[in-house]
PDB file of C-alpha atoms and ligand atoms in Angstrom:
ATOM      1  CA  UNK A  64       0.000   0.000   0.000  1.00  0.00           C
ATOM      2  CA  UNK A  65       1.426   3.391  -0.958  1.00  0.00           C
ATOM      3  CA  UNK A  66       0.944   6.557   1.072  1.00  0.00           C
ATOM      4  CA  UNK A  67      -1.546   7.778  -1.533  1.00  0.00           C
ATOM      5  CA  UNK A  68      -3.668   4.686  -0.833  1.00  0.00           C
ATOM      6  CA  UNK A  69      -3.776   5.317   2.912  1.00  0.00           C
ATOM      7  CA  UNK A  70      -7.288   5.060   4.266  1.00  0.00           C
ATOM      8  CA  UNK A  71      -8.579   8.431   5.367  1.00  0.00           C
ATOM      9  CA  UNK A  72     -12.251   7.839   5.975  1.00  0.00           C
ATOM     10  CA  UNK A  73     -13.984   4.731   7.267  1.00  0.00           C
ATOM     11  CA  UNK A  74     -17.716   4.446   7.593  1.00  0.00           C
ATOM     12  CA  UNK A  75     -18.537   1.279   9.440  1.00  0.00           C
ATOM     13  CA  UNK A  76     -22.079  -0.073   9.491  1.00  0.00           C
ATOM     14  CA  UNK A  77     -23.804   3.258  10.128  1.00  0.00           C
ATOM     15  CA  UNK A  78     -27.553   3.666  10.309  1.00  0.00           C
ATOM     16  CA  UNK A  79     -29.783   6.650  10.982  1.00  0.00           C
ATOM     17  CA  UNK A  80     -33.383   6.866  12.074  1.00  0.00           C
ATOM     18  CA  UNK A  81     -34.969  10.301  12.459  1.00  0.00           C
ATOM     19  CA  UNK A  82     -37.740  10.520  15.036  1.00  0.00           C
ATOM     20  CA  UNK A  83     -40.015  13.492  14.641  1.00  0.00           C
ATOM     21  CA  UNK A  84     -43.462  14.472  15.884  1.00  0.00           C
ATOM     22  CA  UNK A  85     -44.931  13.274  12.592  1.00  0.00           C
ATOM     23  CA  UNK A  86     -43.274   9.852  12.721  1.00  0.00           C
ATOM     24  CA  UNK A  87     -40.113   7.885  12.214  1.00  0.00           C
ATOM     25  CA  UNK A  88     -37.964   7.880   9.058  1.00  0.00           C
ATOM     26  CA  UNK A  89     -35.298   5.286   8.468  1.00  0.00           C
ATOM     27  CA  UNK A  90     -32.894   7.437   6.495  1.00  0.00           C
ATOM     28  CA  UNK A  91     -29.831   5.209   6.302  1.00  0.00           C
ATOM     29  CA  UNK A  92     -29.606   1.449   6.485  1.00  0.00           C
ATOM     30  CA  UNK A  93     -26.337  -0.299   7.085  1.00  0.00           C
ATOM     31  CA  UNK A  94     -23.708   1.743   5.237  1.00  0.00           C
ATOM     32  CA  UNK A  95     -20.022   0.861   5.129  1.00  0.00           C
ATOM     33  CA  UNK A  96     -17.453   2.593   2.991  1.00  0.00           C
ATOM     34  CA  UNK A  97     -13.709   3.162   3.142  1.00  0.00           C
ATOM     35  CA  UNK A  98     -12.215   6.087   1.253  1.00  0.00           C
ATOM     36  CA  UNK A  99      -8.466   6.288   0.680  1.00  0.00           C
ATOM     37  CA  UNK A 100      -6.732   9.647   0.719  1.00  0.00           C
ATOM     38  CA  UNK A 101      -6.853  11.628  -2.512  1.00  0.00           C
ATOM     39  CA  UNK A 102     -10.041  10.124  -3.925  1.00  0.00           C
ATOM     40  CA  UNK A 103     -12.755  12.053  -5.683  1.00  0.00           C
ATOM     41  CA  UNK A 104     -15.609   9.958  -4.426  1.00  0.00           C
ATOM     42  CA  UNK A 105     -19.096  10.765  -5.667  1.00  0.00           C
ATOM     43  CA  UNK A 106     -22.274   9.625  -3.973  1.00  0.00           C
ATOM     44  CA  UNK A 107     -25.322   9.377  -6.168  1.00  0.00           C
ATOM     45  CA  UNK A 108     -28.778   8.061  -5.358  1.00  0.00           C
ATOM     46  CA  UNK A 109     -32.467   8.948  -5.296  1.00  0.00           C
ATOM     47  CA  UNK A 110     -33.762  11.980  -3.464  1.00  0.00           C
ATOM     48  CA  UNK A 111     -34.279  11.214   0.216  1.00  0.00           C
ATOM     49  CA  UNK A 112     -31.948   8.196   0.329  1.00  0.00           C
ATOM     50  CA  UNK A 113     -29.743   9.726   3.019  1.00  0.00           C
ATOM     51  CA  UNK A 114     -26.858  11.319   1.083  1.00  0.00           C
ATOM     52  CA  UNK A 115     -26.942  14.571   3.056  1.00  0.00           C
ATOM     53  CA  UNK A 116     -27.354  12.556   6.248  1.00  0.00           C
ATOM     54  CA  UNK A 117     -24.198  10.619   5.423  1.00  0.00           C
ATOM     55  CA  UNK A 118     -22.270  13.804   4.662  1.00  0.00           C
ATOM     56  CA  UNK A 119     -23.614  15.291   7.906  1.00  0.00           C
ATOM     57  CA  UNK A 120     -22.083  12.351   9.747  1.00  0.00           C
ATOM     58  CA  UNK A 121     -18.712  12.921   8.118  1.00  0.00           C
ATOM     59  CA  UNK A 122     -18.980  16.618   9.015  1.00  0.00           C
ATOM     60  CA  UNK A 123     -19.689  15.698  12.650  1.00  0.00           C
ATOM     61  CA  UNK A 124     -23.131  17.309  12.569  1.00  0.00           C
ATOM     62  CA  UNK A 125     -25.297  14.179  12.586  1.00  0.00           C
ATOM     63  CA  UNK A 126     -24.652  11.337  15.024  1.00  0.00           C
ATOM     64  CA  UNK A 127     -25.167   7.797  13.711  1.00  0.00           C
ATOM     65  CA  UNK A 128     -27.592   5.504  15.546  1.00  0.00           C
ATOM     66  CA  UNK A 129     -25.375   2.546  14.976  1.00  0.00           C
ATOM     67  CA  UNK A 130     -21.904   1.929  13.598  1.00  0.00           C
ATOM     68  CA  UNK A 131     -18.978   4.336  13.520  1.00  0.00           C
ATOM     69  CA  UNK A 132     -17.461   7.053  11.376  1.00  0.00           C
ATOM     70  CA  UNK A 133     -13.675   7.352  11.554  1.00  0.00           C
ATOM     71  CA  UNK A 134     -11.377   9.962  10.037  1.00  0.00           C
ATOM     72  CA  UNK A 135      -7.691   9.076  10.175  1.00  0.00           C
ATOM     73  CA  UNK A 136      -8.644   6.293  12.565  1.00  0.00           C
ATOM     74  CA  UNK A 137     -10.344   8.656  15.053  1.00  0.00           C
ATOM     75  CA  UNK A 138     -14.095   8.565  15.691  1.00  0.00           C
ATOM     76  CA  UNK A 139     -15.865  11.728  14.517  1.00  0.00           C
ATOM     77  CA  UNK A 140     -17.393  13.391  17.560  1.00  0.00           C
ATOM     78  CA  UNK A 141     -18.181  16.860  16.197  1.00  0.00           C
ATOM     79  CA  UNK A 142     -17.187  19.371  13.512  1.00  0.00           C
ATOM     80  CA  UNK A 143     -13.445  19.654  12.936  1.00  0.00           C
ATOM     81  CA  UNK A 144     -12.752  22.685  10.715  1.00  0.00           C
ATOM     82  CA  UNK A 145      -9.028  21.864  10.665  1.00  0.00           C
ATOM     83  CA  UNK A 146      -9.627  18.669   8.726  1.00  0.00           C
ATOM     84  CA  UNK A 147     -13.055  18.901   7.123  1.00  0.00           C
ATOM     85  CA  UNK A 148     -14.701  21.663   5.075  1.00  0.00           C
ATOM     86  CA  UNK A 149     -18.277  21.355   3.889  1.00  0.00           C
ATOM     87  CA  UNK A 150     -20.298  22.909   1.111  1.00  0.00           C
ATOM     88  CA  UNK A 151     -23.870  22.344   2.204  1.00  0.00           C
ATOM     89  CA  UNK A 152     -26.822  21.733  -0.086  1.00  0.00           C
ATOM     90  CA  UNK A 153     -28.216  25.047   1.144  1.00  0.00           C
ATOM     91  CA  UNK A 154     -25.486  27.739   0.920  1.00  0.00           C
ATOM     92  CA  UNK A 155     -26.208  28.996   4.451  1.00  0.00           C
ATOM     93  CA  UNK A 156     -24.369  32.315   4.145  1.00  0.00           C
ATOM     94  CA  UNK A 157     -24.300  34.877   6.925  1.00  0.00           C
ATOM     95  CA  UNK A 158     -26.632  37.636   5.703  1.00  0.00           C
ATOM     96  CA  UNK A 159     -24.775  40.348   7.617  1.00  0.00           C
ATOM     97  CA  UNK A 160     -21.458  39.574   5.936  1.00  0.00           C
ATOM     98  CA  UNK A 161     -20.411  40.514   2.414  1.00  0.00           C
ATOM     99  CA  UNK A 162     -19.428  37.831  -0.119  1.00  0.00           C
ATOM    100  CA  UNK A 163     -15.754  38.397   0.719  1.00  0.00           C
ATOM    101  CA  UNK A 164     -16.386  38.255   4.465  1.00  0.00           C
ATOM    102  CA  UNK A 165     -18.375  35.046   4.056  1.00  0.00           C
ATOM    103  CA  UNK A 166     -15.470  33.440   2.196  1.00  0.00           C
ATOM    104  CA  UNK A 167     -13.163  34.578   5.013  1.00  0.00           C
ATOM    105  CA  UNK A 168     -15.282  32.998   7.737  1.00  0.00           C
ATOM    106  CA  UNK A 169     -13.514  29.634   8.085  1.00  0.00           C
ATOM    107  CA  UNK A 170     -10.125  31.316   8.065  1.00  0.00           C
ATOM    108  CA  UNK A 171     -11.257  33.400  11.017  1.00  0.00           C
ATOM    109  CA  UNK A 172     -12.172  30.210  12.866  1.00  0.00           C
ATOM    110  CA  UNK A 173      -8.717  28.883  12.069  1.00  0.00           C
ATOM    111  CA  UNK A 174      -7.195  32.055  13.547  1.00  0.00           C
ATOM    112  CA  UNK A 175      -5.670  33.402  10.312  1.00  0.00           C
ATOM    113  CA  UNK A 176      -4.737  37.082  10.511  1.00  0.00           C
ATOM    114  CA  UNK A 177      -6.733  39.702   8.633  1.00  0.00           C
ATOM    115  CA  UNK A 178      -4.189  40.197   5.857  1.00  0.00           C
ATOM    116  CA  UNK A 179      -4.006  36.510   5.020  1.00  0.00           C
ATOM    117  CA  UNK A 180      -7.790  36.132   5.190  1.00  0.00           C
ATOM    118  CA  UNK A 181      -8.283  38.975   2.736  1.00  0.00           C
ATOM    119  CA  UNK A 182      -5.590  37.675   0.385  1.00  0.00           C
ATOM    120  CA  UNK A 183      -6.895  34.092   0.275  1.00  0.00           C
ATOM    121  CA  UNK A 184     -10.546  35.109  -0.057  1.00  0.00           C
ATOM    122  CA  UNK A 185      -9.838  37.752  -2.715  1.00  0.00           C
ATOM    123  CA  UNK A 186      -7.848  35.274  -4.787  1.00  0.00           C
ATOM    124  CA  UNK A 187     -10.692  32.736  -4.641  1.00  0.00           C
ATOM    125  CA  UNK A 188     -13.337  35.195  -5.806  1.00  0.00           C
ATOM    126  CA  UNK A 189     -11.714  35.479  -9.260  1.00  0.00           C
ATOM    127  CA  UNK A 190     -12.139  31.889 -10.477  1.00  0.00           C
ATOM    128  CA  UNK A 191     -15.542  31.786  -8.776  1.00  0.00           C
ATOM    129  CA  UNK A 192     -16.636  34.595 -11.083  1.00  0.00           C
ATOM    130  CA  UNK A 193     -17.351  36.923  -8.153  1.00  0.00           C
ATOM    131  CA  UNK A 194     -14.558  39.461  -8.377  1.00  0.00           C
ATOM    132  CA  UNK A 195     -16.974  42.338  -8.849  1.00  0.00           C
ATOM    133  CA  UNK A 196     -19.237  41.126  -6.046  1.00  0.00           C
ATOM    134  CA  UNK A 197     -16.838  41.021  -3.106  1.00  0.00           C
ATOM    135  CA  UNK A 198     -18.653  43.783  -1.229  1.00  0.00           C
ATOM    136  CA  UNK A 199     -22.192  42.567  -1.931  1.00  0.00           C
ATOM    137  CA  UNK A 200     -24.367  40.997   0.726  1.00  0.00           C
ATOM    138  CA  UNK A 201     -26.087  37.621   0.150  1.00  0.00           C
ATOM    139  CA  UNK A 202     -29.463  39.301  -0.502  1.00  0.00           C
ATOM    140  CA  UNK A 203     -27.833  41.093  -3.453  1.00  0.00           C
ATOM    141  CA  UNK A 204     -26.534  37.864  -5.018  1.00  0.00           C
ATOM    142  CA  UNK A 205     -28.250  35.362  -7.305  1.00  0.00           C
ATOM    143  CA  UNK A 206     -28.817  31.776  -6.115  1.00  0.00           C
ATOM    144  CA  UNK A 207     -25.876  30.509  -8.148  1.00  0.00           C
ATOM    145  CA  UNK A 208     -23.626  33.291  -6.834  1.00  0.00           C
ATOM    146  CA  UNK A 209     -24.523  32.464  -3.230  1.00  0.00           C
ATOM    147  CA  UNK A 210     -23.628  28.861  -3.877  1.00  0.00           C
ATOM    148  CA  UNK A 211     -20.273  29.938  -5.327  1.00  0.00           C
ATOM    149  CA  UNK A 212     -19.581  32.002  -2.195  1.00  0.00           C
ATOM    150  CA  UNK A 213     -20.290  28.883  -0.130  1.00  0.00           C
ATOM    151  CA  UNK A 214     -17.811  26.933  -2.280  1.00  0.00           C
ATOM    152  CA  UNK A 215     -15.229  29.679  -1.736  1.00  0.00           C
ATOM    153  CA  UNK A 216     -15.800  29.566   2.019  1.00  0.00           C
ATOM    154  CA  UNK A 217     -15.101  25.820   2.055  1.00  0.00           C
ATOM    155  CA  UNK A 218     -12.042  26.032  -0.174  1.00  0.00           C
ATOM    156  CA  UNK A 219     -10.514  28.974   1.684  1.00  0.00           C
ATOM    157  CA  UNK A 220      -9.713  26.865   4.741  1.00  0.00           C
ATOM    158  CA  UNK A 221      -7.765  24.341   2.681  1.00  0.00           C
ATOM    159  CA  UNK A 222      -8.603  21.167   4.580  1.00  0.00           C
ATOM    160  CA  UNK A 223      -7.612  17.621   3.731  1.00  0.00           C
ATOM    161  CA  UNK A 224     -11.239  16.616   3.288  1.00  0.00           C
ATOM    162  CA  UNK A 225     -13.821  18.502   1.275  1.00  0.00           C
ATOM    163  CA  UNK A 226     -17.466  17.459   1.586  1.00  0.00           C
ATOM    164  CA  UNK A 227     -19.675  18.837  -1.172  1.00  0.00           C
ATOM    165  CA  UNK A 228     -23.428  18.324  -1.093  1.00  0.00           C
ATOM    166  CA  UNK A 229     -24.776  19.097  -4.558  1.00  0.00           C
ATOM    167  CA  UNK A 230     -22.453  22.110  -4.712  1.00  0.00           C
ATOM    168  CA  UNK A 231     -23.344  22.945  -8.303  1.00  0.00           C
ATOM    169  CA  UNK A 232     -27.046  22.123  -8.061  1.00  0.00           C
ATOM    170  CA  UNK A 233     -28.115  25.776  -8.114  1.00  0.00           C
ATOM    171  CA  UNK A 234     -25.874  26.720 -11.036  1.00  0.00           C
ATOM    172  CA  UNK A 235     -26.795  26.984 -14.702  1.00  0.00           C
ATOM    173  CA  UNK A 236     -25.336  24.281 -16.945  1.00  0.00           C
ATOM    174  CA  UNK A 237     -22.481  26.323 -18.378  1.00  0.00           C
ATOM    175  CA  UNK A 238     -21.313  27.690 -15.032  1.00  0.00           C
ATOM    176  CA  UNK A 239     -21.677  24.210 -13.635  1.00  0.00           C
ATOM    177  CA  UNK A 240     -19.356  22.731 -16.247  1.00  0.00           C
ATOM    178  CA  UNK A 241     -16.770  25.452 -15.685  1.00  0.00           C
ATOM    179  CA  UNK A 242     -16.964  25.030 -11.906  1.00  0.00           C
ATOM    180  CA  UNK A 243     -16.471  21.279 -12.373  1.00  0.00           C
ATOM    181  CA  UNK A 244     -13.301  21.900 -14.382  1.00  0.00           C
ATOM    182  CA  UNK A 245     -12.069  24.362 -11.772  1.00  0.00           C
ATOM    183  CA  UNK A 246     -12.765  21.979  -8.886  1.00  0.00           C
ATOM    184  CA  UNK A 247     -11.007  19.173 -10.721  1.00  0.00           C
ATOM    185  CA  UNK A 248      -7.993  21.401 -11.175  1.00  0.00           C
ATOM    186  CA  UNK A 249      -7.927  22.272  -7.450  1.00  0.00           C
ATOM    187  CA  UNK A 250      -8.381  18.651  -6.461  1.00  0.00           C
ATOM    188  CA  UNK A 251      -5.543  17.503  -8.702  1.00  0.00           C
ATOM    189  CA  UNK A 252      -3.184  20.211  -7.435  1.00  0.00           C
ATOM    190  CA  UNK A 253      -3.953  19.776  -3.742  1.00  0.00           C
ATOM    191  CA  UNK A 254      -4.567  16.026  -3.396  1.00  0.00           C
ATOM    192  CA  UNK A 255      -7.622  16.746  -1.249  1.00  0.00           C
ATOM    193  CA  UNK A 256     -10.074  13.959  -0.635  1.00  0.00           C
ATOM    194  CA  UNK A 257     -13.423  15.027  -2.035  1.00  0.00           C
ATOM    195  CA  UNK A 258     -16.763  13.459  -1.126  1.00  0.00           C
ATOM    196  CA  UNK A 259     -19.192  14.861  -3.625  1.00  0.00           C
ATOM    197  CA  UNK A 260     -22.954  14.412  -3.832  1.00  0.00           C
ATOM    198  CA  UNK A 261     -24.717  14.990  -7.119  1.00  0.00           C
ATOM    199  CA  UNK A 262     -27.782  13.952  -9.087  1.00  0.00           C
ATOM    200  CA  UNK A 263     -25.925  14.496 -12.357  1.00  0.00           C
ATOM    201  CA  UNK A 264     -24.632  11.365 -14.090  1.00  0.00           C
ATOM    202  CA  UNK A 265     -22.501  13.551 -16.330  1.00  0.00           C
ATOM    203  CA  UNK A 266     -20.850  15.277 -13.373  1.00  0.00           C
ATOM    204  CA  UNK A 267     -20.270  11.966 -11.567  1.00  0.00           C
ATOM    205  CA  UNK A 268     -18.605  10.415 -14.615  1.00  0.00           C
ATOM    206  CA  UNK A 269     -16.616  13.507 -15.619  1.00  0.00           C
ATOM    207  CA  UNK A 270     -15.118  14.175 -12.183  1.00  0.00           C
ATOM    208  CA  UNK A 271     -14.887  11.078 -10.001  1.00  0.00           C
ATOM    209  CA  UNK A 272     -12.343   8.396  -9.342  1.00  0.00           C
ATOM    210  CA  UNK A 273     -15.146   6.407  -7.737  1.00  0.00           C
ATOM    211  CA  UNK A 274     -18.936   6.556  -7.868  1.00  0.00           C
ATOM    212  CA  UNK A 275     -20.980   5.109  -5.026  1.00  0.00           C
ATOM    213  CA  UNK A 276     -24.599   4.351  -5.930  1.00  0.00           C
ATOM    214  CA  UNK A 277     -27.066   4.309  -3.056  1.00  0.00           C
ATOM    215  CA  UNK A 278     -30.371   2.496  -2.839  1.00  0.00           C
ATOM    216  CA  UNK A 279     -33.704   4.115  -2.125  1.00  0.00           C
ATOM    217  CA  UNK A 280     -34.395   4.892   1.552  1.00  0.00           C
ATOM    218  CA  UNK A 281     -33.251   3.532   3.902  1.00  0.00           C
ATOM    219  CA  UNK A 282     -30.071   4.246   1.970  1.00  0.00           C
ATOM    220  CA  UNK A 283     -27.576   1.473   1.564  1.00  0.00           C
ATOM    221  CA  UNK A 284     -24.702   1.109  -0.849  1.00  0.00           C
ATOM    222  CA  UNK A 285     -25.952  -0.573  -3.972  1.00  0.00           C
ATOM    223  CA  UNK A 286     -22.765  -0.580  -6.002  1.00  0.00           C
ATOM    224  CA  UNK A 287     -19.386   1.052  -6.355  1.00  0.00           C
ATOM    225  CA  UNK A 288     -17.974   1.990  -9.717  1.00  0.00           C
ATOM    226  CA  UNK A 289     -14.222   2.601  -9.944  1.00  0.00           C
ATOM    227  CA  UNK A 290     -13.170   5.053 -12.665  1.00  0.00           C
ATOM    228  CA  UNK A 291      -9.419   4.783 -13.144  1.00  0.00           C
ATOM    229  CA  UNK A 292      -9.557   7.180 -16.102  1.00  0.00           C
ATOM    230  CA  UNK A 293      -7.530  10.279 -16.915  1.00  0.00           C
ATOM    231  CA  UNK A 294      -8.728  13.895 -17.297  1.00  0.00           C
ATOM    232  CA  UNK A 295     -10.223  15.625 -19.129  1.00  0.00           C
ATOM    233  CA  UNK A 296     -12.554  12.808 -20.025  1.00  0.00           C
ATOM    234  CA  UNK A 297     -13.991  12.331 -23.490  1.00  0.00           C
ATOM    235  CA  UNK A 298     -17.602  11.956 -22.388  1.00  0.00           C
ATOM    236  CA  UNK A 299     -18.681  10.660 -25.804  1.00  0.00           C
ATOM    237  CA  UNK A 300     -16.091   7.855 -25.828  1.00  0.00           C
ATOM    238  CA  UNK A 301     -17.572   4.336 -26.058  1.00  0.00           C
ATOM    239  CA  UNK A 302     -16.199   3.518 -22.607  1.00  0.00           C
ATOM    240  CA  UNK A 303     -17.941   6.446 -20.907  1.00  0.00           C
ATOM    241  CA  UNK A 304     -21.150   5.979 -22.862  1.00  0.00           C
ATOM    242  CA  UNK A 305     -21.245   2.369 -21.642  1.00  0.00           C
ATOM    243  CA  UNK A 306     -20.500   3.416 -18.072  1.00  0.00           C
ATOM    244  CA  UNK A 307     -23.232   6.026 -18.237  1.00  0.00           C
ATOM    245  CA  UNK A 308     -25.783   3.461 -19.374  1.00  0.00           C
ATOM    246  CA  UNK A 309     -24.765   1.120 -16.561  1.00  0.00           C
ATOM    247  CA  UNK A 310     -24.960   3.873 -13.953  1.00  0.00           C
ATOM    248  CA  UNK A 311     -28.313   5.089 -15.200  1.00  0.00           C
ATOM    249  CA  UNK A 312     -29.846   1.625 -15.145  1.00  0.00           C
ATOM    250  CA  UNK A 313     -28.859   1.215 -11.481  1.00  0.00           C
ATOM    251  CA  UNK A 314     -30.039   4.666 -10.450  1.00  0.00           C
ATOM    252  CA  UNK A 315     -33.219   4.414 -12.489  1.00  0.00           C
ATOM    253  CA  UNK A 316     -34.296   1.285 -10.611  1.00  0.00           C
ATOM    254  CA  UNK A 317     -33.714   2.931  -7.252  1.00  0.00           C
ATOM    255  CA  UNK A 318     -35.352   6.210  -8.229  1.00  0.00           C
ATOM    256  CA  UNK A 319     -38.444   4.351  -9.433  1.00  0.00           C
ATOM    257  CA  UNK A 320     -38.518   2.423  -6.168  1.00  0.00           C
ATOM    258  CA  UNK A 321     -38.123   5.645  -4.156  1.00  0.00           C
ATOM    259  CA  UNK A 322     -40.961   7.321  -6.056  1.00  0.00           C
ATOM    260  CA  UNK A 323     -43.336   4.367  -5.732  1.00  0.00           C
ATOM    261  CA  UNK A 324     -42.675   4.085  -1.987  1.00  0.00           C
ATOM    262  CA  UNK A 325     -42.892   7.779  -1.176  1.00  0.00           C
TER     263      UNK A 325
HETATM  264  N1  ATP B  22     -33.301  16.596  10.556  1.00  0.00           N
HETATM  265  C1  ATP B  22     -34.175  15.710  10.067  1.00  0.00           C
HETATM  266  N2  ATP B  22     -35.287  15.376  10.779  1.00  0.00           N
HETATM  267  C2  ATP B  22     -36.148  14.454  10.312  1.00  0.00           C
HETATM  268  N3  ATP B  22     -36.019  13.814   9.143  1.00  0.00           N
HETATM  269  C3  ATP B  22     -34.959  14.119   8.402  1.00  0.00           C
HETATM  270  C4  ATP B  22     -33.983  15.083   8.804  1.00  0.00           C
HETATM  271  N4  ATP B  22     -33.036  15.179   7.855  1.00  0.00           N
HETATM  272  C5  ATP B  22     -33.395  14.313   6.898  1.00  0.00           C
HETATM  273  N5  ATP B  22     -34.543  13.673   7.208  1.00  0.00           N
HETATM  274  C6  ATP B  22     -35.203  12.620   6.419  1.00  0.00           C
HETATM  275  O1  ATP B  22     -34.252  11.608   6.158  1.00  0.00           O
HETATM  276  C7  ATP B  22     -34.323  11.154   4.806  1.00  0.00           C
HETATM  277  C8  ATP B  22     -32.974  11.355   4.134  1.00  0.00           C
HETATM  278  O2  ATP B  22     -32.756  12.746   3.994  1.00  0.00           O
HETATM  279  P1  ATP B  22     -31.450  13.324   3.316  1.00  0.00           P
HETATM  280  O3  ATP B  22     -31.555  14.791   3.358  1.00  0.00           O
HETATM  281  O4  ATP B  22     -30.244  12.698   3.937  1.00  0.00           O
HETATM  282  O5  ATP B  22     -31.618  12.750   1.817  1.00  0.00           O
HETATM  283  P2  ATP B  22     -30.810  13.091   0.493  1.00  0.00           P
HETATM  284  O6  ATP B  22     -30.384  11.781  -0.083  1.00  0.00           O
HETATM  285  O7  ATP B  22     -29.754  14.077   0.770  1.00  0.00           O
HETATM  286  O8  ATP B  22     -31.940  13.711  -0.463  1.00  0.00           O
HETATM  287  P3  ATP B  22     -31.824  14.849  -1.628  1.00  0.00           P
HETATM  288  O9  ATP B  22     -31.222  14.158  -2.808  1.00  0.00           O
HETATM  289  O10 ATP B  22     -33.245  15.221  -1.871  1.00  0.00           O
HETATM  290  O11 ATP B  22     -31.011  15.968  -1.087  1.00  0.00           O
HETATM  291  C9  ATP B  22     -35.484  11.927   4.169  1.00  0.00           C
HETATM  292  O12 ATP B  22     -36.633  11.122   4.230  1.00  0.00           O
HETATM  293  C10 ATP B  22     -35.665  13.152   5.067  1.00  0.00           C
HETATM  294  O13 ATP B  22     -37.031  13.514   5.120  1.00  0.00           O
HETATM  295 MG1   MG B  23     -29.457  16.031   0.181  1.00  0.00          MG
END
């Protein structure tokens, strides 16, 4: 085993049941997954199958009912902004902070001085297409812009692990493709481990080293597709067209099941 193959994340038999006033939801079944350092691991599965719940566990925000979540061999007991940055499905910006100040937030938590915070955040705004919007407040930004600020906030703290929950879901197709290329470039330069949730087959196949398909709720792992392919990927190549068909047939079955049971 090389250093690059070292296991960074281990999810061991986790389950999650939400109990609310209106009833009980079994969100996750028995999920186990090991992710070596440096992977771009995408999780794909029907709406409501527990993807955000699983990411919440890795972020230390949701406690599992059973099983364990380990990062570098240590059980996750709460958020750890030194090791894990998260882009949430909902951008969750601070409305009283400008775009630039939102991007700086994690660096403040890490204790970075003002000069460094400004420099890092300002540099990130360029490729995010927000250079002219540094001083705007979230209410003055479009949905896609807010999401890009949230991506900047997560990247600014430069952690080993980056959790991304449908980070490009609110973006138009062209911006989404450009953001994908940009993220890929960052990932390849930094050797971060990315856990990425998407509903886009194209995105999963264009970006990932591994795609994990989840079943309908309660979410379990249905299959794992390894993609030992280079970048940029020729999406129309016979190999990728075949992989896409295979992935779609698995997801289609689960999505139909999820819709008929909802
Ligand atoms: N805090 C919560 N309280 C109660 N139920 C919850 C909570 N969070 C999630 N759930 C339920 O757990 C299930 C899984 O939700 P989750 O958000 O993890 O799914 P998801 O796979 O991320 O879906 P989507 O693709 O729509 O984002 C859903 O049925 C949801 O209603
Ligand atoms: Mg979700």
